[in-house]
Amino acid sequence: MKRLKVLVTGGAGYIGAHTTVELQKSGFEVVVVDNLSNSSEDVIDRIEKITGERPRFFKADCADLSAFSKVLEEVGEVDAAIHFAAFKAVGESVREPLMYYRNNLQSLINLLQILTSSAKAAIVFSSSCTVYGQPDKENLPVNENAPLKKAESPYGMTKQMCEDILEDTAKAFKDNLKVISLRYFNPIGAHDSALIGELPRGVPQNLLPFVTQTAIGKREQLNVFGNDYNTPDGSCIRDYIYVCDLAKAHVAAIKRMLYESEMMEGNIEYFNLGTGRGLSVLEVISEFEKATGVKIPYKIAPRREGDVEQVWADPSKANKILGWIAETPLDEVMKSAWLWEQRLASDS
Ligand code: UD1
């Protein structure tokens, strides 16, 4: 039987690489397009080590229409695409808004332009809980019907704008385009082989990489950004989801579009991907310490600008419709992040 082919843009990145592994494990043929702006080709070797199969890889920038089109001409028709390729650093997006708008919007527009010219297209979009901003108290945990609030950063704006672009394009191409937008909460952890994981450049902005770098002694101490929020222990609350669980949701979304598209509500759907459990920053620290036995020195620091106070997912729509659940226990997730950090240290 012919294998179905999935194009993964940004497939050498953190979530993209884990998703490529899950797709291959589920029998899909994967083609990765990545400009390696925040990753390296070494990740492709590591994916091959895990799955025994090297995904086809093209170094190209999706924001460059002619380069991207050439790749697709060479690859031929794909059955589906997952679009990860985007910049994602909130602080950087505030300093370099044009770079974010240009890259994140242009890449998606190019992908849509190329794929809508074929008879049938199915696209999974990598969105974020950032589209909800700070939900009102009565909307927590947040479900897909909660109102979208104006994003706090250009990065967040690009996710909202990309969803609008997808919505309009889905409307215009009712007969040949299917879209699923996955709104991730906070992805953490690494593949249990410790061959792929998050590779922050410079000082990590996200919490877990900072925690693991502090654990290994690369950072002196962790700053907890604020302990005077209106939460039980005063620190911010998020929904931390294991990256391999997240990756599996992409496979489920692809299968829905390819095999059960008649069950879709229209040709565009949205799903929250989270665990349903909110954890405060202080709880993350203590859960990490409990799982690994390593103490994290930390201090309370001022609030970080632009942070929302608390947000966690109601994932029941994804649980029910995609038949997917974030199943990995938190201690295993923490251990995977720690193993990855140790692996990085021993490689360097
Ligand atoms: C945000 C977005 C998320 C986006 C991500 C991209 C929201 C709710 N979430 O994640 O959608 O994909 O950026 O990077 O907008 N913290 C510390 N000390 C640190 C680092 C973080 O206390 O050194 C705290 C933060 O204040 C926050 C929590 O840890 O409360 C998580 O922070 P982070 O990992 O940066 O993710 P978000 O800001 O939630």
CSV table of C-alpha atoms in Angstrom, one decimal, residues 128-144 146-149 152 183-187 229-232 235-241 272-281 283-284 304 306-315:
chain,number,residue,atom,x,y,z
A,128,SER,CA,-0.9,28.6,20.9
A,129,CYS,CA,-2.9,29.2,24.0
A,130,THR,CA,-1.5,32.7,23.7
A,131,VAL,CA,-4.6,33.5,21.5
A,132,TYR,CA,-6.7,33.5,24.6
A,133,GLY,CA,-4.6,36.1,26.4
A,134,GLN,CA,-5.7,36.2,30.1
A,135,PRO,CA,-9.1,34.4,30.1
A,136,ASP,CA,-11.7,35.7,32.5
A,137,LYS,CA,-11.9,33.7,35.7
A,138,GLU,CA,-15.2,32.1,34.7
A,139,ASN,CA,-13.5,30.8,31.5
A,140,LEU,CA,-10.8,28.8,33.4
A,141,PRO,CA,-10.0,26.1,32.5
A,142,VAL,CA,-10.2,27.6,29.0
A,143,ASN,CA,-12.0,25.9,26.2
A,144,GLU,CA,-12.1,26.6,22.5
A,146,ALA,CA,-13.6,31.3,25.1
A,147,PRO,CA,-13.3,34.7,23.5
A,148,LEU,CA,-9.9,35.5,21.9
A,149,LYS,CA,-8.3,38.5,23.6
A,152,GLU,CA,0.2,40.8,24.4
A,183,ARG,CA,-3.5,25.5,20.4
A,184,TYR,CA,-0.7,24.3,22.5
A,185,PHE,CA,-0.3,25.2,26.1
A,186,ASN,CA,3.3,24.9,27.5
A,187,PRO,CA,5.2,22.1,25.8
A,229,TYR,CA,-0.2,37.2,41.6
A,230,ASN,CA,-3.8,36.3,42.6
A,231,THR,CA,-3.1,32.5,42.6
A,232,PRO,CA,-2.8,30.1,45.6
A,235,SER,CA,3.2,32.5,41.2
A,236,CYS,CA,1.8,32.2,37.7
A,237,ILE,CA,-0.1,29.1,36.6
A,238,ARG,CA,0.3,27.3,33.3
A,239,ASP,CA,-0.6,23.9,31.8
A,240,TYR,CA,2.6,22.0,31.0
A,241,ILE,CA,2.2,19.3,28.4
A,272,ASN,CA,-6.7,23.0,22.9
A,273,LEU,CA,-3.8,20.7,23.7
A,274,GLY,CA,-3.1,20.6,27.4
A,275,THR,CA,-3.3,18.3,30.4
A,276,GLY,CA,-6.2,20.1,32.1
A,277,ARG,CA,-4.0,20.7,35.1
A,278,GLY,CA,-2.6,24.1,36.1
A,279,LEU,CA,0.7,24.2,37.8
A,280,SER,CA,2.3,27.2,39.4
A,281,VAL,CA,5.9,28.1,38.8
A,283,GLU,CA,4.9,23.8,41.9
A,284,VAL,CA,7.0,23.2,38.7
A,304,ARG,CA,7.9,39.6,33.8
A,306,GLY,CA,3.5,40.6,29.4
A,307,ASP,CA,3.0,37.5,31.5
A,308,VAL,CA,-0.6,36.4,31.9
A,309,GLU,CA,-1.5,35.4,35.5
A,310,GLN,CA,-3.0,32.0,34.9
A,311,VAL,CA,-4.2,29.9,32.1
A,312,TRP,CA,-4.8,26.2,31.8
A,313,ALA,CA,-6.6,24.0,29.3
A,314,ASP,CA,-9.9,22.3,29.1
A,315,PRO,CA,-8.7,19.6,26.7
